[in-house]
mmCIF file of C-alpha atoms in Angstrom:
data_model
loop_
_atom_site.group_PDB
_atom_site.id
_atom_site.type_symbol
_atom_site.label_atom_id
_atom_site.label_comp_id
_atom_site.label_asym_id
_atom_site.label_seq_id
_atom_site.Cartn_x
_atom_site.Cartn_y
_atom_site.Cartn_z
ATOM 1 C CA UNK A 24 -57.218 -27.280 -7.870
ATOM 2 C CA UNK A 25 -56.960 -25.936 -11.434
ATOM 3 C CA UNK A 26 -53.359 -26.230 -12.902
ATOM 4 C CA UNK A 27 -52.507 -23.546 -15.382
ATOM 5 C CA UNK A 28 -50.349 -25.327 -18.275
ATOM 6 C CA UNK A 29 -46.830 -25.374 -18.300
ATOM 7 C CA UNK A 30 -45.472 -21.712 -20.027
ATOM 8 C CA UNK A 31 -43.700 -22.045 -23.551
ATOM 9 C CA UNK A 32 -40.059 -21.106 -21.674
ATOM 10 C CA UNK A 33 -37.705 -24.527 -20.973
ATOM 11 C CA UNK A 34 -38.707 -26.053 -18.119
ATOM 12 C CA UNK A 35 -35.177 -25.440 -16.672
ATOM 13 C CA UNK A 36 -35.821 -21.530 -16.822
ATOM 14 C CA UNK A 37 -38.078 -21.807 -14.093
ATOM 15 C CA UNK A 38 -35.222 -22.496 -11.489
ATOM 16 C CA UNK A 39 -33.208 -19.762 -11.149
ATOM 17 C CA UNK A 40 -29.344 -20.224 -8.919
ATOM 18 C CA UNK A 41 -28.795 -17.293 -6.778
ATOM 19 C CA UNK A 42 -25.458 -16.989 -5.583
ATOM 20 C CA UNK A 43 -24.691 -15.560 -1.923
ATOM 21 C CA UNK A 44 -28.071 -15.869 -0.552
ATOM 22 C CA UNK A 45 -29.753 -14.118 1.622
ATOM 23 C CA UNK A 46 -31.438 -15.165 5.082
ATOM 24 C CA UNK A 47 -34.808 -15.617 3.465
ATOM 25 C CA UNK A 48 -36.823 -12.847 6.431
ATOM 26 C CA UNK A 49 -39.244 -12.180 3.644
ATOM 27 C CA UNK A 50 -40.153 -15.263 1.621
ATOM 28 C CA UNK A 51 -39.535 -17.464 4.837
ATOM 29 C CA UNK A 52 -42.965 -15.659 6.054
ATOM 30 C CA UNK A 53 -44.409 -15.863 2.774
ATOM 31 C CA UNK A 54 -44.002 -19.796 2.788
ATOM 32 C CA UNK A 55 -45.049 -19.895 6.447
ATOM 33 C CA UNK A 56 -48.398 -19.350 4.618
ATOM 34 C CA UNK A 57 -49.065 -21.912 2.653
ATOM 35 C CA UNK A 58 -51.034 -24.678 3.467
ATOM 36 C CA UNK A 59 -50.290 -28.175 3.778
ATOM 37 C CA UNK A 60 -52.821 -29.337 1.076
ATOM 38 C CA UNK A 61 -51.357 -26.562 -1.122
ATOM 39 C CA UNK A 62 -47.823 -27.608 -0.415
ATOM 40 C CA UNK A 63 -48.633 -31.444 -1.331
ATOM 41 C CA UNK A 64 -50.794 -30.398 -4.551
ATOM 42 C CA UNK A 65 -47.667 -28.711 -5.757
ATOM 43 C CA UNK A 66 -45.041 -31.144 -4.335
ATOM 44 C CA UNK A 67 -47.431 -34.087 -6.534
ATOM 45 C CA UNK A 68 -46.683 -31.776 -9.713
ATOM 46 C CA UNK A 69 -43.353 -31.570 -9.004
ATOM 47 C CA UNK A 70 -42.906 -35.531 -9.053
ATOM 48 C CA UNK A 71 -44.151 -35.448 -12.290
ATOM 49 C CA UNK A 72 -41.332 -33.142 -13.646
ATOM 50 C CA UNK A 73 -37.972 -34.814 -13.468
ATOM 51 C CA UNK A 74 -36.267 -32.032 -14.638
ATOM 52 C CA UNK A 75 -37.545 -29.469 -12.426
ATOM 53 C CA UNK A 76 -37.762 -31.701 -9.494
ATOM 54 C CA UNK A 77 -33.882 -32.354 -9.756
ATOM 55 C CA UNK A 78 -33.006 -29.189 -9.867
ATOM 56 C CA UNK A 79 -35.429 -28.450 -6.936
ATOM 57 C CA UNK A 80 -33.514 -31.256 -4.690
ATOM 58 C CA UNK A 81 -30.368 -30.046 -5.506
ATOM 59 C CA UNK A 82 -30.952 -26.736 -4.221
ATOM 60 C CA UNK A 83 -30.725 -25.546 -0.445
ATOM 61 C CA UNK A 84 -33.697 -25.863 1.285
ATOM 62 C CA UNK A 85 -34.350 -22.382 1.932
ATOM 63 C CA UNK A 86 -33.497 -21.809 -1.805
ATOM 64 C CA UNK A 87 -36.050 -24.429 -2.318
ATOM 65 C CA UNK A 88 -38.591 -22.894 -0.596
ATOM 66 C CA UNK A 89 -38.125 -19.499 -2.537
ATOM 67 C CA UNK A 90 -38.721 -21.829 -5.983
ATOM 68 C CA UNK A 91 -41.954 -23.386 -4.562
ATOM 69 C CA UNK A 92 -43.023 -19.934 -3.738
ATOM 70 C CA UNK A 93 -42.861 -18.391 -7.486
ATOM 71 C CA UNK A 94 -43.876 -21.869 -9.166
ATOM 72 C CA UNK A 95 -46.922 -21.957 -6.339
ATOM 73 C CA UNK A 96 -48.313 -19.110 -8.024
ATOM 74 C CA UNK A 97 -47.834 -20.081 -11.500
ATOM 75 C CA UNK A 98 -49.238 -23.542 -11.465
ATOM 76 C CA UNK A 99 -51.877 -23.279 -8.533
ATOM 77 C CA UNK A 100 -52.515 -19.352 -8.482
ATOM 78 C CA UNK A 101 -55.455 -20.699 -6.475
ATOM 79 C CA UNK A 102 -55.132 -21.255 -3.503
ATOM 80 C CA UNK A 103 -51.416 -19.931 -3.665
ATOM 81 C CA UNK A 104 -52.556 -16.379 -4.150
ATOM 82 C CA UNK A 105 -55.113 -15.769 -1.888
ATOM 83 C CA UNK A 106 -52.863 -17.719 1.052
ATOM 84 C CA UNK A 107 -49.628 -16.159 0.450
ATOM 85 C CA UNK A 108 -50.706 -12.162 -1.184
ATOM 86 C CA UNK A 109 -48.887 -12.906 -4.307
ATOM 87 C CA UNK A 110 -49.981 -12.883 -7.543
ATOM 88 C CA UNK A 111 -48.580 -12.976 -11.280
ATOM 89 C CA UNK A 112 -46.718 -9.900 -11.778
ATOM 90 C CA UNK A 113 -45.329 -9.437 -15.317
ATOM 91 C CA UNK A 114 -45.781 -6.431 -16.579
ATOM 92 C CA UNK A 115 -46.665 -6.166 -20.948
ATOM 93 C CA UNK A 116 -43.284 -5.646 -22.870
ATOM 94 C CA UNK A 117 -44.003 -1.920 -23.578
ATOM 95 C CA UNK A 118 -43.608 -1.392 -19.748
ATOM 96 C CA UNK A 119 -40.017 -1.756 -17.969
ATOM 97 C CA UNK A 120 -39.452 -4.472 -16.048
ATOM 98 C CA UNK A 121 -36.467 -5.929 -14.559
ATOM 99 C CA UNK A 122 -37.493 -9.663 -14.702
ATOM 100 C CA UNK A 123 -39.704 -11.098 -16.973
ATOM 101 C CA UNK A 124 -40.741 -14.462 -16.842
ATOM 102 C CA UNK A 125 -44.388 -16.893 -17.036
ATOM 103 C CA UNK A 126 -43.579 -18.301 -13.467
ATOM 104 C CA UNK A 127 -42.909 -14.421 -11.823
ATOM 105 C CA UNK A 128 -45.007 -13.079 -8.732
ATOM 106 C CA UNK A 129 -43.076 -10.553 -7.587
ATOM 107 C CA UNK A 130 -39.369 -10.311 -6.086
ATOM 108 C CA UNK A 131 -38.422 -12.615 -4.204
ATOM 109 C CA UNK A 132 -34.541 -11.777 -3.922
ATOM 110 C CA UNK A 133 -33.993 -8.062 -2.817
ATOM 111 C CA UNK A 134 -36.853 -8.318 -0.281
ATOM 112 C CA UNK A 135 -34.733 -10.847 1.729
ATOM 113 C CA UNK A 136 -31.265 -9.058 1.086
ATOM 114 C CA UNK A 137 -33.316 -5.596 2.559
ATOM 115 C CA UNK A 138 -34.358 -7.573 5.310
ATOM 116 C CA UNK A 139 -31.387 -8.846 5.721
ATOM 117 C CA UNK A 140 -29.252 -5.846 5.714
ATOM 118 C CA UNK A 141 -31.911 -3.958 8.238
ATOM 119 C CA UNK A 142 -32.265 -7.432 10.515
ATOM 120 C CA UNK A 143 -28.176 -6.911 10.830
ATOM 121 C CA UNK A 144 -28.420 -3.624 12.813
ATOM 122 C CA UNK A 145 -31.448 -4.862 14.506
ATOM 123 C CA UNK A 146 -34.187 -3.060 12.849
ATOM 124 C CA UNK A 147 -37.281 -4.186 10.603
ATOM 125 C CA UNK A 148 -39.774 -2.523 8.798
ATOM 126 C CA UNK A 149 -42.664 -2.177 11.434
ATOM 127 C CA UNK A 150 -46.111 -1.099 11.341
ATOM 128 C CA UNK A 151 -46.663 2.611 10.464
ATOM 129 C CA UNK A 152 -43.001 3.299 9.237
ATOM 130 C CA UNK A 153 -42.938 5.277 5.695
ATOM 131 C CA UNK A 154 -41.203 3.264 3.550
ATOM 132 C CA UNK A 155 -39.621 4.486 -0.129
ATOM 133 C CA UNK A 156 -38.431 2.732 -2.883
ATOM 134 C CA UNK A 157 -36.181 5.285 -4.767
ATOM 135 C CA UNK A 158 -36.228 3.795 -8.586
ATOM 136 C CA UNK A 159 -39.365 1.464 -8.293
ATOM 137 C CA UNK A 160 -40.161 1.209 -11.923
ATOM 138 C CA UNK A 161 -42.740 -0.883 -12.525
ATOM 139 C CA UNK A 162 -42.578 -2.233 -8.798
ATOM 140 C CA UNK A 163 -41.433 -5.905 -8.558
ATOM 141 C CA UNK A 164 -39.548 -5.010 -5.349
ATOM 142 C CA UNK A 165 -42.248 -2.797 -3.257
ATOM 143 C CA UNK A 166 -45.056 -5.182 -4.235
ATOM 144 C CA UNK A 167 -44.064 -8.099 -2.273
ATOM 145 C CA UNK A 168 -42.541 -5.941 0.770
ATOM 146 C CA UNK A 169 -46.265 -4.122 1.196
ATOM 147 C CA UNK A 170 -47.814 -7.549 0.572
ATOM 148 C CA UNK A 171 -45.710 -8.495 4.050
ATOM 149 C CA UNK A 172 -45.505 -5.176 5.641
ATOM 150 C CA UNK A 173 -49.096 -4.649 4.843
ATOM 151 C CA UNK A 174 -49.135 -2.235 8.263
ATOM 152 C CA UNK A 175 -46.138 -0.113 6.871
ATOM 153 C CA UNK A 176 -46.641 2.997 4.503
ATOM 154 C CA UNK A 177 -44.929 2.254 1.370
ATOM 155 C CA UNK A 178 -43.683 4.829 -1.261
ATOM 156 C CA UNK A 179 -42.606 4.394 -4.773
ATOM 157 C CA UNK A 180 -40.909 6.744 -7.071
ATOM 158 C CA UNK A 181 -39.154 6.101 -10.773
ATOM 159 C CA UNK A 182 -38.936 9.198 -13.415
ATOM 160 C CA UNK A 183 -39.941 6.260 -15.720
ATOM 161 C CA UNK A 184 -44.038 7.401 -16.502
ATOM 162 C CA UNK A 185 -45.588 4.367 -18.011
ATOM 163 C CA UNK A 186 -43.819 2.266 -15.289
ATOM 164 C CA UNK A 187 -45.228 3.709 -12.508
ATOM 165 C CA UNK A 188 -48.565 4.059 -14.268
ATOM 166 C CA UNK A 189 -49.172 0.452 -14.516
ATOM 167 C CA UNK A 190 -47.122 -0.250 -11.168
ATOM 168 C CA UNK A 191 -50.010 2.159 -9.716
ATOM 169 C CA UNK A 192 -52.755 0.159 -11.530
ATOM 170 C CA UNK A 193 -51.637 -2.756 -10.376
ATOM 171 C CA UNK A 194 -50.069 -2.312 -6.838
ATOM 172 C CA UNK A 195 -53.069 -1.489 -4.397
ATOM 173 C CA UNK A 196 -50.969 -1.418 -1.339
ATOM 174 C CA UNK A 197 -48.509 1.504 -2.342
ATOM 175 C CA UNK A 198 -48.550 4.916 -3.256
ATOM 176 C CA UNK A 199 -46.268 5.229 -6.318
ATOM 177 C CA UNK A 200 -45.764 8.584 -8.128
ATOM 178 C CA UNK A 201 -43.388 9.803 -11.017
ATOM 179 C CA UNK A 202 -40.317 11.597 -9.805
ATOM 180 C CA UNK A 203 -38.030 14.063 -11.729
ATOM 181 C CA UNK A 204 -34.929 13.123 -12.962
ATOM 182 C CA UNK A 205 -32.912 15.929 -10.477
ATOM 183 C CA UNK A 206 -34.154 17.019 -6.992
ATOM 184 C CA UNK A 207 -35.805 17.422 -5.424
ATOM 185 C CA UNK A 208 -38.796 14.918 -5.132
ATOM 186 C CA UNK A 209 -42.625 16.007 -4.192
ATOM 187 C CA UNK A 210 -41.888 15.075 -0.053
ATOM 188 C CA UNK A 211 -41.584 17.049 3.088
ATOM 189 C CA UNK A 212 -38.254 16.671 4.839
ATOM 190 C CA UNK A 213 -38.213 14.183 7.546
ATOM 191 C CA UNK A 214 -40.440 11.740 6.395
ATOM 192 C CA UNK A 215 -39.312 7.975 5.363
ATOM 193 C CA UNK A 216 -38.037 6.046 8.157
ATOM 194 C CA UNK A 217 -36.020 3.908 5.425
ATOM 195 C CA UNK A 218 -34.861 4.358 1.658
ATOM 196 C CA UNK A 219 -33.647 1.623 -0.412
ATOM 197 C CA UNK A 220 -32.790 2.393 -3.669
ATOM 198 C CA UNK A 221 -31.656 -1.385 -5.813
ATOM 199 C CA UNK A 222 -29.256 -0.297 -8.538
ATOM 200 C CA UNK A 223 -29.958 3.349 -8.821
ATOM 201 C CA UNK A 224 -26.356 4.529 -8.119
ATOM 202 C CA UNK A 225 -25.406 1.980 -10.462
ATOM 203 C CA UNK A 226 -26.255 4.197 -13.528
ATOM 204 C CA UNK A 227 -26.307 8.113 -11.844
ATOM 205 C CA UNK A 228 -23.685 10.586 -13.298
ATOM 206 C CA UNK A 229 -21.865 12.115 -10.432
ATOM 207 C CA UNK A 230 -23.482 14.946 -10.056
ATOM 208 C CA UNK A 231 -26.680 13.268 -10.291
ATOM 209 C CA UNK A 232 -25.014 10.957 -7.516
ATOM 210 C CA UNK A 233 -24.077 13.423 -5.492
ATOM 211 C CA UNK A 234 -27.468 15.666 -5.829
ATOM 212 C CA UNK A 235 -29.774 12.489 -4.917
ATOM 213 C CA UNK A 236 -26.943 11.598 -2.060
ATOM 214 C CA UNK A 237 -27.896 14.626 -0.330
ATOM 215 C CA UNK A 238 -31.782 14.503 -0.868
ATOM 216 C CA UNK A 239 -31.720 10.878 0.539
ATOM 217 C CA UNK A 240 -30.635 12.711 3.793
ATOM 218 C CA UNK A 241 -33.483 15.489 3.532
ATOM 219 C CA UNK A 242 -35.977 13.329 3.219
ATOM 220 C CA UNK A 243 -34.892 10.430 5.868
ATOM 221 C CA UNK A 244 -36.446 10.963 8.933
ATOM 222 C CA UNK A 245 -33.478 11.277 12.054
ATOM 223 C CA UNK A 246 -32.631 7.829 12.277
ATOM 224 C CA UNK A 247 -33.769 6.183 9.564
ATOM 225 C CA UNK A 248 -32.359 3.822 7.327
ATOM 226 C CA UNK A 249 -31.183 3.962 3.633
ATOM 227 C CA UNK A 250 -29.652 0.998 1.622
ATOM 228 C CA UNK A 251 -28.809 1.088 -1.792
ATOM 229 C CA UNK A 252 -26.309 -0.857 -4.523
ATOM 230 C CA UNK A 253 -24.045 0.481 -6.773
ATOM 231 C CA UNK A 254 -20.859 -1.043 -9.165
ATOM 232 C CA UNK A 255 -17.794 -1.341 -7.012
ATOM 233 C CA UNK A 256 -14.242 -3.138 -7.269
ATOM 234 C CA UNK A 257 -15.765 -6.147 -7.383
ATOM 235 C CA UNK A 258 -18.155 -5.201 -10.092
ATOM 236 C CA UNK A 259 -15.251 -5.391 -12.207
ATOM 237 C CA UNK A 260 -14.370 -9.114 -11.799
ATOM 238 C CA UNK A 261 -18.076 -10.066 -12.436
ATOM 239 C CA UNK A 262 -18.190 -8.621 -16.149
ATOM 240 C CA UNK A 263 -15.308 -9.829 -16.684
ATOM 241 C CA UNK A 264 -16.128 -13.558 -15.496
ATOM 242 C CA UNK A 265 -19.934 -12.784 -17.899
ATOM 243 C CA UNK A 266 -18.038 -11.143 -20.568
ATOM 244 C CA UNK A 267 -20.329 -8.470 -20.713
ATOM 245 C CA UNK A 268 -17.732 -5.626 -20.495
ATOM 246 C CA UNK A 269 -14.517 -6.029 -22.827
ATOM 247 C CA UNK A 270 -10.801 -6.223 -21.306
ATOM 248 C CA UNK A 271 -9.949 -2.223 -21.807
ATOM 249 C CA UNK A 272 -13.515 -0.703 -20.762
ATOM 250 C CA UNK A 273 -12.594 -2.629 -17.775
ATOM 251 C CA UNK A 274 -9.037 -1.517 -17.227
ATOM 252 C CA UNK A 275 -10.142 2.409 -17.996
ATOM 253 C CA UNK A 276 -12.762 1.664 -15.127
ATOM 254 C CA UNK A 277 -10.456 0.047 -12.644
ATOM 255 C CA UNK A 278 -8.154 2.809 -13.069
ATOM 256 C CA UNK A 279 -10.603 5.477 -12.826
ATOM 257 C CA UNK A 280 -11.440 3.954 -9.777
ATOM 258 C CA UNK A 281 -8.431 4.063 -8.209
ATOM 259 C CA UNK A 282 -7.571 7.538 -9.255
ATOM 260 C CA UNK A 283 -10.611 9.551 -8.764
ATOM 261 C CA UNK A 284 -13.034 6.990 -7.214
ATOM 262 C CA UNK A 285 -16.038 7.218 -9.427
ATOM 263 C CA UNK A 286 -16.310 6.111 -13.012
ATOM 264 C CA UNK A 287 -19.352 6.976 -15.648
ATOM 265 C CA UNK A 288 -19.802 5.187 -19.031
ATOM 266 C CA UNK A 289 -22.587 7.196 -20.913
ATOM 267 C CA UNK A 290 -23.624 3.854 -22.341
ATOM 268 C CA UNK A 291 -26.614 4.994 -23.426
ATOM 269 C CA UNK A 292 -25.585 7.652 -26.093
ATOM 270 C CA UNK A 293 -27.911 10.203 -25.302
ATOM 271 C CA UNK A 294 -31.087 7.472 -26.177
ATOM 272 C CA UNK A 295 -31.893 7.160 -22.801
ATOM 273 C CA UNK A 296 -33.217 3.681 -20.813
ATOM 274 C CA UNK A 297 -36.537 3.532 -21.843
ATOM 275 C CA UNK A 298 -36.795 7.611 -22.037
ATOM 276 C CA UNK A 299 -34.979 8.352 -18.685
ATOM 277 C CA UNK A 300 -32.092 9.917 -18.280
ATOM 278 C CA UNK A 301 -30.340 11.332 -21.207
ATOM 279 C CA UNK A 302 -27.538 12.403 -20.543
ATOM 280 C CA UNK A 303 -26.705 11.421 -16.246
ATOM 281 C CA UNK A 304 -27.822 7.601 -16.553
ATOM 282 C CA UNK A 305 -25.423 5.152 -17.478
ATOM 283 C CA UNK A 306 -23.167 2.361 -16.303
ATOM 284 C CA UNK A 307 -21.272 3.908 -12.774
ATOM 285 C CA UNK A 308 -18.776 2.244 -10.844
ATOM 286 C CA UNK A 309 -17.840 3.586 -7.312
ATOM 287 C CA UNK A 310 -14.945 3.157 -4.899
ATOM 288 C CA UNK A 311 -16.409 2.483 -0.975
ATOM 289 C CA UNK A 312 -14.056 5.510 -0.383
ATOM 290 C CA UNK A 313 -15.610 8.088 -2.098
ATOM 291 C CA UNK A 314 -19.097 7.118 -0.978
ATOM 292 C CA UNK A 315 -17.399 7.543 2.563
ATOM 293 C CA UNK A 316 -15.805 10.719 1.247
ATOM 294 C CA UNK A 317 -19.223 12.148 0.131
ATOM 295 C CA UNK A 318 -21.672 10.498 2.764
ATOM 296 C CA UNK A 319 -20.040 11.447 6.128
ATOM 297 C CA UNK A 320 -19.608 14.793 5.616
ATOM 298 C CA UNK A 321 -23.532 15.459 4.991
ATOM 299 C CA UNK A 322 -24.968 13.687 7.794
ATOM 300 C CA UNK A 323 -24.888 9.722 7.063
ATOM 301 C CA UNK A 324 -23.381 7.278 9.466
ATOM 302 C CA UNK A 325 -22.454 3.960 7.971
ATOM 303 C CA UNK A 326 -23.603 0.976 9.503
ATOM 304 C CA UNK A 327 -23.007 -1.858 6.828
ATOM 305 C CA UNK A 328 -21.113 -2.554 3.906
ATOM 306 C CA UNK A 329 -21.294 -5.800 2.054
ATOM 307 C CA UNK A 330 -18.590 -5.876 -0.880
ATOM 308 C CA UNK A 331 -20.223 -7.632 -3.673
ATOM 309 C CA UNK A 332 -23.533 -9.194 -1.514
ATOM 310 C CA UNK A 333 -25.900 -8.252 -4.497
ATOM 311 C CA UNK A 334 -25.720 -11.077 -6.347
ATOM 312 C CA UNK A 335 -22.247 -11.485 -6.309
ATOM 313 C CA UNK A 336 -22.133 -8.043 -7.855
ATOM 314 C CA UNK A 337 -22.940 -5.051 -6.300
ATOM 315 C CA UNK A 338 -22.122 -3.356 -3.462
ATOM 316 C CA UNK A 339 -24.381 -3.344 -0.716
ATOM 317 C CA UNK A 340 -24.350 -0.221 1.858
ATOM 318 C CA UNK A 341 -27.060 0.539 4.943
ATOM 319 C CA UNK A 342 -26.560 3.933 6.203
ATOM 320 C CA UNK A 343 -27.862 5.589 9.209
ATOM 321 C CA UNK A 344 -29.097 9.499 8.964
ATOM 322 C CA UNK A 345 -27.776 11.005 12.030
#
């Protein structure tokens, strides 16, 4: 086997702790795989790295197995790739991306929490199903989903162009196409038999929130599935443990919260993230309540929510259109 040399990041940047894991559906397939002789190859590098092999120890085992997964691909991308479906992904720096890093192939974390959240109410993504990821970008999520689903139809949208451009060039297993920034997207009613949307109602205005709410339920299919993230209660203790949100932004927020249940911080000035959304994208915290409040009444039925599950973060909700 070829080894690719070691990338110019610390080696320690190549292990990265996850809090509140998931229950690994997704990458435990992907690493069910992988060969023995590619297994041992990379376990032999490993010994050679103190560092990394420490860290790689200390982790839980199906932690562990996530890490040999993404440094797999890095090191051996032969025979890695071709056994397991996933490949380099890192997209150039004029393209959004949500992760960028030398030893990156893809997500490897919101795959398992989806799975997770849809393997809690007994359902999976099965063969046939139309699938949408609502806010692709440049596609870190969808590609490793269609490279396991390969029998599902997968969807991708993102208002973001040069995203989904290269997310299209280099994605052959999903159909990914460049959404408005309003309603209502290019798709007949009835369609996807699940929506997950990762951090999207984390930055809508409220009436963008509210507008995108109720096109979620045109375009789910009776019964389908949507799961999405957004800032809630708890959102508020973790910038305040990273520091990246200052004592009274925080208090406005918590307040605004508890008073009228949704809170928008127009933190991009009218710039725009990466030329979307100029004036409804932003920073949004929401109280469970009001998505309750707002959901029910159009034709939702909540099945699951998981206060803080996204990374210790976010809050996690699966609804059910009924």
């Amino acid at each position: 086997m070829q080894v690719n040399q070691d990338p110019t990041k610390p080696k320690s940047s190549f292990v990265k702790k996850i809090t509140r894991e998931a229950k690994f559906i997704v990458s435990s397939e992907l690493y069910s795989r992988i060969s023995l002789d590619s297994l041992d190859a990379l376990n032999s590098l490993i010994e050679s790295k103190t560092d990394l092999k420490a860290t790689l120890d200390s982790s839980p085992e199906e932690q562990r197995r996530r890490e040999l997964l993404r440094l797999g691909c890095y090191y051996f991308s032969e025979p890695f790739s071709s056994e397991t479906g996933l490949t380099n992904f890192n997209p150039p720096q004029s393209v959004h991306a949500m992760v960028r890093d030398a030893a990156y192939c893809g997500d490897l974390y919101y795959v398992d929490l989806i799975a997770e959240m849809l393997d809690g109410v007994g359902a999976s993504i099965k063969r046939g199903e139309n699938i949408l990821d609502f806010g692709a970008s440049s596609g870190r999520i969808i590609k490793t989903l269609s490279t396991v689903y390969s029998e599902a139809n997968f969807y991708g949208c993102d208002p973001n162009e040069d995203a989904i451009k290269w997310a299209s060039e280099n994605i052959n297993k999903a159909h990914l196409f460049v959404s408005s920034e309003f309603p209502p997207l290019p798709v007949d009613n009835d369609f996807f038999d699940i929506i997950y949307a990762v951090s999207i109602w984390s930055h809508f205005s409220e009436s963008s929130a509210l507008a995108w709410m109720e096109e979620m339920h045109r375009i789910a299919k009776p019964g389908a599935y949507f799961i999405w993230t957004t800032h809630g209660f708890g959102s508020l203790a973790h910038y305040w443990k990273s520091k990246k949100m200052n004592g009274p932004r925080l208090k406005t927020a918590e307040e605004a919260l508890e008073r009228d249940g949704f809170h928008f911080i127009d933190v991009f000035s009218g710039k725009g993230d990466w030329g979307v959304g100029m004036s409804n994208w932003g920073q949004t915290f929401i109280n469970p309540i009001y998505v309750l409040k707002h959901m029910l009444p159009i034709g939702w039925k909540l099945c699951t929510y998981a206060h803080r599950r996204s990374e210790a973060n976010q809050d996690v909700y699966l609804f059910q259109k009924i």
